[in-house]
mmCIF file with all atom_site columns, C-alpha atoms in Angstrom:
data_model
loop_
_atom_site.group_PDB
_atom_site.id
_atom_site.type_symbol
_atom_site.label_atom_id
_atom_site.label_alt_id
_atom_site.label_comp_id
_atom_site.label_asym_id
_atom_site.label_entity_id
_atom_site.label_seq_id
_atom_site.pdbx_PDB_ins_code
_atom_site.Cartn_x
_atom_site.Cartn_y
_atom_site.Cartn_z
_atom_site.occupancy
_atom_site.B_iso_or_equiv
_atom_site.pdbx_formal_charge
_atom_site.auth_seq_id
_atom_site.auth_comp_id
_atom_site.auth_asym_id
_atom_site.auth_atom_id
_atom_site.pdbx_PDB_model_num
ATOM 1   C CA . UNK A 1 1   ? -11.724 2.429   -6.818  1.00 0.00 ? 394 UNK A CA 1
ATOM 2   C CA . UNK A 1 2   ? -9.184  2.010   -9.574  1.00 0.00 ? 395 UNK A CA 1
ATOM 3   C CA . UNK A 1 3   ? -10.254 -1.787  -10.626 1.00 0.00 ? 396 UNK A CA 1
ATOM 4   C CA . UNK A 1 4   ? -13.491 -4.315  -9.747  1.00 0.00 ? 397 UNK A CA 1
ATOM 5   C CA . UNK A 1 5   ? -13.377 -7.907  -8.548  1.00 0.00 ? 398 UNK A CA 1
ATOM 6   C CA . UNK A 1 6   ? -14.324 -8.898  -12.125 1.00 0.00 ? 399 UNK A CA 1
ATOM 7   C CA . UNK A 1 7   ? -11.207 -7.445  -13.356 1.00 0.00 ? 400 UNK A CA 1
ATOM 8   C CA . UNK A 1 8   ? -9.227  -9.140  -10.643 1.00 0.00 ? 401 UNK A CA 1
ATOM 9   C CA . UNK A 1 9   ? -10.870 -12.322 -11.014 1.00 0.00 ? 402 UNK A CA 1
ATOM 10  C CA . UNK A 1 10  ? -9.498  -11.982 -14.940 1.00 0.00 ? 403 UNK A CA 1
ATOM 11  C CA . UNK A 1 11  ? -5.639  -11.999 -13.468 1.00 0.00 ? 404 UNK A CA 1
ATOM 12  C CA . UNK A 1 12  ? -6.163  -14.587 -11.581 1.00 0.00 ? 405 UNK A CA 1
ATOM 13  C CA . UNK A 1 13  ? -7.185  -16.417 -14.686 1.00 0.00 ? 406 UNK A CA 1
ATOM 14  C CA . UNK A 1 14  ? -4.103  -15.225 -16.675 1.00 0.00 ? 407 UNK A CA 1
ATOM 15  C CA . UNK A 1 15  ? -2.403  -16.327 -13.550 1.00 0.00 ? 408 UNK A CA 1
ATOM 16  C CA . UNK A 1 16  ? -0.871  -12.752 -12.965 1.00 0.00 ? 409 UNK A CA 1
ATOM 17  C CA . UNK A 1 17  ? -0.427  -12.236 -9.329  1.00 0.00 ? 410 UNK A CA 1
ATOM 18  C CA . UNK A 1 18  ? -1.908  -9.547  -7.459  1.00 0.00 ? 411 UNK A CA 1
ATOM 19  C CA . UNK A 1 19  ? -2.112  -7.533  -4.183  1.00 0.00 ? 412 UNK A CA 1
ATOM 20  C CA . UNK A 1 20  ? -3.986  -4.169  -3.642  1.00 0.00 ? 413 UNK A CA 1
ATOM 21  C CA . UNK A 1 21  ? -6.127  -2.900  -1.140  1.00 0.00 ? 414 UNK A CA 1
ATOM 22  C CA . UNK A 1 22  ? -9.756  -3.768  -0.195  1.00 0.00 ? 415 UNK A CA 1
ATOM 23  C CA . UNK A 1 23  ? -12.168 -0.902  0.287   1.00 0.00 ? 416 UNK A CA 1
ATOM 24  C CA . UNK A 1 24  ? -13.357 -0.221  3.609   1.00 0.00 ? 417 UNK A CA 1
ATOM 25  C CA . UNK A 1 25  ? -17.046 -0.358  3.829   1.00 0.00 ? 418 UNK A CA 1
ATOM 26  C CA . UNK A 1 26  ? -19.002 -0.177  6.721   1.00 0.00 ? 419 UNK A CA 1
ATOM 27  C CA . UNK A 1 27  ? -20.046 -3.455  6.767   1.00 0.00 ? 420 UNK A CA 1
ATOM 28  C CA . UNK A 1 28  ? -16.167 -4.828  6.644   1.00 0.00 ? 421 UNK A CA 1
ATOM 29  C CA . UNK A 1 29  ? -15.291 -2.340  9.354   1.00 0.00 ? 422 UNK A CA 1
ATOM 30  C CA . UNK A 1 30  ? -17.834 -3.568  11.713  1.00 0.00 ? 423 UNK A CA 1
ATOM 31  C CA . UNK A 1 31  ? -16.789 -7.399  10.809  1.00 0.00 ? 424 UNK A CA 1
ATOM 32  C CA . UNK A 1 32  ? -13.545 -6.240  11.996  1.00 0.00 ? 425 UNK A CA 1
ATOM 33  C CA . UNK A 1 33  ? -14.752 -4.923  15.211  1.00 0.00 ? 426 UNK A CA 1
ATOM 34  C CA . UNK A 1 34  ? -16.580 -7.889  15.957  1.00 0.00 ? 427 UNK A CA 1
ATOM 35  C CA . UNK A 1 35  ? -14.248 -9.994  15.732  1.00 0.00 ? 428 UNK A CA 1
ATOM 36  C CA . UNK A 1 36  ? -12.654 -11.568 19.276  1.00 0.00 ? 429 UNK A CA 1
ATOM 37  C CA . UNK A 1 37  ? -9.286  -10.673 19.983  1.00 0.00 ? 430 UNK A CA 1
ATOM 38  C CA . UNK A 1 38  ? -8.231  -14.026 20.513  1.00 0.00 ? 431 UNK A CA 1
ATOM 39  C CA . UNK A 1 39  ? -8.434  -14.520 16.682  1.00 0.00 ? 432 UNK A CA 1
ATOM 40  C CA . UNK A 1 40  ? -5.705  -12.338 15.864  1.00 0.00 ? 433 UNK A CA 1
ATOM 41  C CA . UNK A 1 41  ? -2.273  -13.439 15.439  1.00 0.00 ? 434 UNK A CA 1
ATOM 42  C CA . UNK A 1 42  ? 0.786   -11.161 16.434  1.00 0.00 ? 435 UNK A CA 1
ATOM 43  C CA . UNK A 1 43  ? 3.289   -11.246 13.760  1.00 0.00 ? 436 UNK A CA 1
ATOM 44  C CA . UNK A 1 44  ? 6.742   -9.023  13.403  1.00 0.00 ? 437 UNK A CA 1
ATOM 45  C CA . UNK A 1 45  ? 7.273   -7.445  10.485  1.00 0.00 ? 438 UNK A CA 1
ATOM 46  C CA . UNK A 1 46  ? 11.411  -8.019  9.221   1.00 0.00 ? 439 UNK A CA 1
ATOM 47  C CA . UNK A 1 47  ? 13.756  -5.759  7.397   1.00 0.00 ? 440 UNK A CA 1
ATOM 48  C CA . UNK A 1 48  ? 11.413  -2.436  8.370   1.00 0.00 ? 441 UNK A CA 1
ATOM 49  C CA . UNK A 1 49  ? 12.751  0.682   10.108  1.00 0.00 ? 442 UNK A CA 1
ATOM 50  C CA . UNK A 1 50  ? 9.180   1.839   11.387  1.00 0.00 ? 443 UNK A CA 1
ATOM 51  C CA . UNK A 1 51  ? 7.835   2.371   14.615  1.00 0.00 ? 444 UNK A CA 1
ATOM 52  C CA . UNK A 1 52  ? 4.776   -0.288  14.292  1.00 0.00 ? 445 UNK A CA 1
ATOM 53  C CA . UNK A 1 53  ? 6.685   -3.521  13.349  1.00 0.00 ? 446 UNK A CA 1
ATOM 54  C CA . UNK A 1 54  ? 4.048   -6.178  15.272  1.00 0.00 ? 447 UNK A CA 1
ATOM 55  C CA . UNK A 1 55  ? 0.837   -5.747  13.990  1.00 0.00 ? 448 UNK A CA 1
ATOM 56  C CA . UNK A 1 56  ? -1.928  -8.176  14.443  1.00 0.00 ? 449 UNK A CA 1
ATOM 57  C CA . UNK A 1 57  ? -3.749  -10.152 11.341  1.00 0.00 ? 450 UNK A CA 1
ATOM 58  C CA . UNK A 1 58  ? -6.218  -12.144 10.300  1.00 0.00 ? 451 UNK A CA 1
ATOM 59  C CA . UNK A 1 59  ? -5.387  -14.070 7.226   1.00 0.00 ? 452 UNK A CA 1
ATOM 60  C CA . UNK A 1 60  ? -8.435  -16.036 5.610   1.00 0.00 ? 453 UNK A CA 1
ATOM 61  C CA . UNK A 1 61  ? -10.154 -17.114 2.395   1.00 0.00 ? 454 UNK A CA 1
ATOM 62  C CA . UNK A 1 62  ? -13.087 -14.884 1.404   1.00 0.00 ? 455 UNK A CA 1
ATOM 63  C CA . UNK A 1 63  ? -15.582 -15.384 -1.365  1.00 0.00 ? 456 UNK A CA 1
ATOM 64  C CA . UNK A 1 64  ? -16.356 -11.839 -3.066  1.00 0.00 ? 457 UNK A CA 1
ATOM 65  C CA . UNK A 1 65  ? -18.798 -10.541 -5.456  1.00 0.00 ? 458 UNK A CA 1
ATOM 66  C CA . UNK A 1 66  ? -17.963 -11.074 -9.410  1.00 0.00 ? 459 UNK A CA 1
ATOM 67  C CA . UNK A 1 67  ? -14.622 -12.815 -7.987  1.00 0.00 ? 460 UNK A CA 1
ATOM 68  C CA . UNK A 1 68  ? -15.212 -16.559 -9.369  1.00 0.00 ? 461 UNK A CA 1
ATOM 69  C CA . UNK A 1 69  ? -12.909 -18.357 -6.907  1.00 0.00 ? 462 UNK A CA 1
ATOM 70  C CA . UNK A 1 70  ? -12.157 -17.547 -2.825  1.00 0.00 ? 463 UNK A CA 1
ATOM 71  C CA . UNK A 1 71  ? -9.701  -15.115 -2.533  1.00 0.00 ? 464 UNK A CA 1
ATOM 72  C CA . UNK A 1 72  ? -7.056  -14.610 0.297   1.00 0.00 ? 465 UNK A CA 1
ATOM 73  C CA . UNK A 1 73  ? -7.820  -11.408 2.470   1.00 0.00 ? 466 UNK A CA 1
ATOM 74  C CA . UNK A 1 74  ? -5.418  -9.898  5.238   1.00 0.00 ? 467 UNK A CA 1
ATOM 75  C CA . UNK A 1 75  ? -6.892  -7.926  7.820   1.00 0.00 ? 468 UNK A CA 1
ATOM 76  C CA . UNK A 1 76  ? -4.108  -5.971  9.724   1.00 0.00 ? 469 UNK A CA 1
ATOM 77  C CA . UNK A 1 77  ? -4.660  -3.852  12.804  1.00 0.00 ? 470 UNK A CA 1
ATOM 78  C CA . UNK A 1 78  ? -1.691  -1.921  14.881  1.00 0.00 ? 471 UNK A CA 1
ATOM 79  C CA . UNK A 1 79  ? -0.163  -0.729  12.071  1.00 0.00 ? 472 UNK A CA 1
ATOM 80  C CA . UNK A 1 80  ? -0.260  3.001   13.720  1.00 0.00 ? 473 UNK A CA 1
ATOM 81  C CA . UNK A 1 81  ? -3.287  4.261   11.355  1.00 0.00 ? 474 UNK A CA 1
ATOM 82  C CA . UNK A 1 82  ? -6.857  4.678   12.770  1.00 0.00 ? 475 UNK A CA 1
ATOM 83  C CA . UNK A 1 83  ? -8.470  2.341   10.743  1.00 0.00 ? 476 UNK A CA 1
ATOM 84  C CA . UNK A 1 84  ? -7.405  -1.606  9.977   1.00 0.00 ? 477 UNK A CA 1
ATOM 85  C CA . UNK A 1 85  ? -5.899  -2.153  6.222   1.00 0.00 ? 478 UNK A CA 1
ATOM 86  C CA . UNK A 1 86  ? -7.779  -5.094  4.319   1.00 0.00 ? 479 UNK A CA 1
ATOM 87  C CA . UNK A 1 87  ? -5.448  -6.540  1.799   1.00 0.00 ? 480 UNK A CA 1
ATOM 88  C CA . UNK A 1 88  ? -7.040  -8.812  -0.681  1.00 0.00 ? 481 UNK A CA 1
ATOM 89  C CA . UNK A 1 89  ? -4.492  -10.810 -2.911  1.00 0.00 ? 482 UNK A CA 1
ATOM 90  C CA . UNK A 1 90  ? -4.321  -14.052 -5.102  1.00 0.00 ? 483 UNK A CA 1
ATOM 91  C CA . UNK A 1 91  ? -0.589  -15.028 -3.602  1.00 0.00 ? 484 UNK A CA 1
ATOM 92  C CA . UNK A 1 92  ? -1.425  -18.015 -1.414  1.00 0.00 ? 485 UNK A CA 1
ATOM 93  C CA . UNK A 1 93  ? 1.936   -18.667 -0.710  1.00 0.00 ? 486 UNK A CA 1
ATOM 94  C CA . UNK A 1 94  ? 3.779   -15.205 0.460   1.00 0.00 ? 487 UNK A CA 1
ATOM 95  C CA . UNK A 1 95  ? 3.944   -15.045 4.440   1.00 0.00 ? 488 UNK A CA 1
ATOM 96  C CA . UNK A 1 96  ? 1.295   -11.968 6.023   1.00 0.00 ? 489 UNK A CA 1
ATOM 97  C CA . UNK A 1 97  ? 4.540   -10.350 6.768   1.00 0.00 ? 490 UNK A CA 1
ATOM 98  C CA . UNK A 1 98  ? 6.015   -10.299 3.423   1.00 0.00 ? 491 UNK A CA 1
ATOM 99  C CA . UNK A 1 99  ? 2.801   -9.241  2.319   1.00 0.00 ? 492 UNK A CA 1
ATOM 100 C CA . UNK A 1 100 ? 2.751   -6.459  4.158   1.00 0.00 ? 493 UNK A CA 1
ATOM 101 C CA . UNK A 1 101 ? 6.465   -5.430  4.076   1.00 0.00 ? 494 UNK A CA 1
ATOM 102 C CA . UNK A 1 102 ? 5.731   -5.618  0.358   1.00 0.00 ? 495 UNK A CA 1
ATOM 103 C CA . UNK A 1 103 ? 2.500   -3.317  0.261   1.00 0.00 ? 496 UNK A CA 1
ATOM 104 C CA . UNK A 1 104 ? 4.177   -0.899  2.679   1.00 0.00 ? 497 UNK A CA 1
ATOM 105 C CA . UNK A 1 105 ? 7.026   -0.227  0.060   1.00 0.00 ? 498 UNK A CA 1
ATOM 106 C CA . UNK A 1 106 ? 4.700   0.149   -2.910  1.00 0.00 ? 499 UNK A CA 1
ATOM 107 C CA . UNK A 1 107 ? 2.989   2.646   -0.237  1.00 0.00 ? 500 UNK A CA 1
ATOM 108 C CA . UNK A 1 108 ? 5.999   4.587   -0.501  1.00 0.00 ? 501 UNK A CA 1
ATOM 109 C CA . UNK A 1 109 ? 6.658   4.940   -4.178  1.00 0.00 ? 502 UNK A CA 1
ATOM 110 C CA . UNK A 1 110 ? 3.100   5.651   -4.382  1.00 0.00 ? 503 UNK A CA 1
ATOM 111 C CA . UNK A 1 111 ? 2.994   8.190   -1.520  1.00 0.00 ? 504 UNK A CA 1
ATOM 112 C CA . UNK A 1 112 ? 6.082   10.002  -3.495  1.00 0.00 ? 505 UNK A CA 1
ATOM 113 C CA . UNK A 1 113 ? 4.536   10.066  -7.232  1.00 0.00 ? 506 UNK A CA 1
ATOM 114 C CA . UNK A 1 114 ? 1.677   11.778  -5.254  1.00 0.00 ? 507 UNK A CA 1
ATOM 115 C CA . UNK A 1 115 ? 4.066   14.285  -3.989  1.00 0.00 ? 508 UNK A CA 1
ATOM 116 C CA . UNK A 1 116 ? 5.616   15.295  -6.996  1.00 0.00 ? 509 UNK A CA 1
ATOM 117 C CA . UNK A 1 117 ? 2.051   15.818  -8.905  1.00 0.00 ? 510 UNK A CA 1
ATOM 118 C CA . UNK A 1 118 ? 1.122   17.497  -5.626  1.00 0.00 ? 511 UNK A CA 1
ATOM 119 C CA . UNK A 1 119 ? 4.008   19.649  -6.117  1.00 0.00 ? 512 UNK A CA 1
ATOM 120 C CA . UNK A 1 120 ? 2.848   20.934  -9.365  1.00 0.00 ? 513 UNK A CA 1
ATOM 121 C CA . UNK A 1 121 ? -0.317  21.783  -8.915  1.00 0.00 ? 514 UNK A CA 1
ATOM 122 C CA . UNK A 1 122 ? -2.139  24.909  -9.350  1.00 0.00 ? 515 UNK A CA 1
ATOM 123 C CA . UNK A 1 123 ? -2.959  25.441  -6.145  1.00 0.00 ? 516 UNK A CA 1
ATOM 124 C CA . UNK A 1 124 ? 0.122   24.749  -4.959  1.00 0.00 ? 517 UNK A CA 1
ATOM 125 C CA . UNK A 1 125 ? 2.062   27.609  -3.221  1.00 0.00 ? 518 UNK A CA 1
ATOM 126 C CA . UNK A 1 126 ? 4.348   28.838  -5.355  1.00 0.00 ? 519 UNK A CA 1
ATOM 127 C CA . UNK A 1 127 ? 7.553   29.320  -2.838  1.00 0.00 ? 520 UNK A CA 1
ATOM 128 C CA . UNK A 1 128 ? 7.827   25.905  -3.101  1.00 0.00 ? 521 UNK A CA 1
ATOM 129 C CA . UNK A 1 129 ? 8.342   25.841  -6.969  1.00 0.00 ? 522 UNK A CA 1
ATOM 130 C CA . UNK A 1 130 ? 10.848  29.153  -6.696  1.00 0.00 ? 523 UNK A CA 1
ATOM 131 C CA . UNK A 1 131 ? 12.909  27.049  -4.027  1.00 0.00 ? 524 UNK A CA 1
ATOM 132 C CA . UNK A 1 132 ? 13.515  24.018  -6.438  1.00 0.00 ? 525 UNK A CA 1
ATOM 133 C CA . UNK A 1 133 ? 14.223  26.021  -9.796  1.00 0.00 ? 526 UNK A CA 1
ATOM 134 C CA . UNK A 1 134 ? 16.471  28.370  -7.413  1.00 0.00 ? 527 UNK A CA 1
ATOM 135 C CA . UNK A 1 135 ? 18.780  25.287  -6.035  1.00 0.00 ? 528 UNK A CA 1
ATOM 136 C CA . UNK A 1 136 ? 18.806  23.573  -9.463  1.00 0.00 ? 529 UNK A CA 1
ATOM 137 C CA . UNK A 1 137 ? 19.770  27.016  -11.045 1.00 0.00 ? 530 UNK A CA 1
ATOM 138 C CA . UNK A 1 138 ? 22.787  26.900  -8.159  1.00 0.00 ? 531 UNK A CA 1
ATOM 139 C CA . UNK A 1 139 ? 23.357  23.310  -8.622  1.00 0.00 ? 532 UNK A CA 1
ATOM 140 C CA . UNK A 1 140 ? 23.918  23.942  -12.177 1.00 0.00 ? 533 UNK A CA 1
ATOM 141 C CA . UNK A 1 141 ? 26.081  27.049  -11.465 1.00 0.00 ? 534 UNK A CA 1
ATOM 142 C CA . UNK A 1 142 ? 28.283  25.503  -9.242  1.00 0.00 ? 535 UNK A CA 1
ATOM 143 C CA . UNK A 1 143 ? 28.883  22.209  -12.029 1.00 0.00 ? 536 UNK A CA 1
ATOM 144 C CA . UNK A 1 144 ? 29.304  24.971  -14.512 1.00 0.00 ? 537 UNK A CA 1
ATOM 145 C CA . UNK A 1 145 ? 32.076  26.773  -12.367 1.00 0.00 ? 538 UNK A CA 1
ATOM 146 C CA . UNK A 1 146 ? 33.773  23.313  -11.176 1.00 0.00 ? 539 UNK A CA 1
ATOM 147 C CA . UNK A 1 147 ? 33.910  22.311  -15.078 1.00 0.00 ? 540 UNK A CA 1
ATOM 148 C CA . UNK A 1 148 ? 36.052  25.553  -16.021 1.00 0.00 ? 541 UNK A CA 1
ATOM 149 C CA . UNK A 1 149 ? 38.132  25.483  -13.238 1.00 0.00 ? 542 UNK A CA 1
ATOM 150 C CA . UNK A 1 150 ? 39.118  21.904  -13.884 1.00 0.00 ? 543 UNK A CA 1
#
């Protein structure tokens, strides 16, 4: 929602690589679900401490709309969420599991920046806020303390 395939189709140009997510319409979850089993490949994901480290992909070429060239799209299924995630990416080189070891940590940094502005909001609880300024008033306490003892 944050960019189009135009847009995308201008890195590729500048020859900036990408990788984000594809939205999930309807129409691209039921190509998923029609499509046989025996055309997904098994691979193991490397260097991740997670639960779901074999998921199954399908890794092909797809032509999109205001996207001038085909682009590379990884379906991935078994990753331990409901629905499949549809990466679409102009890196035809990087292996599906490097692509997806790769999203999966950008995930994370992601998933925390949420959590901090989370953290702030208004409707936030406010026990939560007390907790943090009370430790960091402590924290500072103690450094304060261990400074003019030393």
């Amino acid at each position: 929602k944050l960019t189009t395939y135009k847009n995308l189709s201008k890195l590729n140009e500048m020859k900036i690589t990408f990788i984000t997510l594809r939205r999930r319409t309807p129409k691209l979850l039921q190509e998923v679900a029609n499509t046989p089993y025996s055309a997904w490949r098994k691979i193991e994901l490397r260097n991740v401490a997670r639960k779901f480290r074999t998921p199954k992909v399908i890794d092909k070429k797809v032509n999109l709309n205001d996207y001038r060239v085909n682009i590379r799209q990884v379906m991935v299924k078994d990753l331990g969420h409901d629905l499949p995630t549809i990466i679409i990416t102009n890196d035809k080189k990087t292996s599906c599991s490097e692509l997806i070891s790769r999203y999966a940590l950008r995930m994370l940094i992601e998933n925390s920046i949420s959590e901090g502005i989370d953290f702030f909001h208004n409707g936030a609880l406010s026990s939560s806020v007390a907790i943090r300024i009370d430790f960091d008033v402590l924290v500072t306490l103690v450094g304060q303390a261990a400074y003019h003892i030393l």
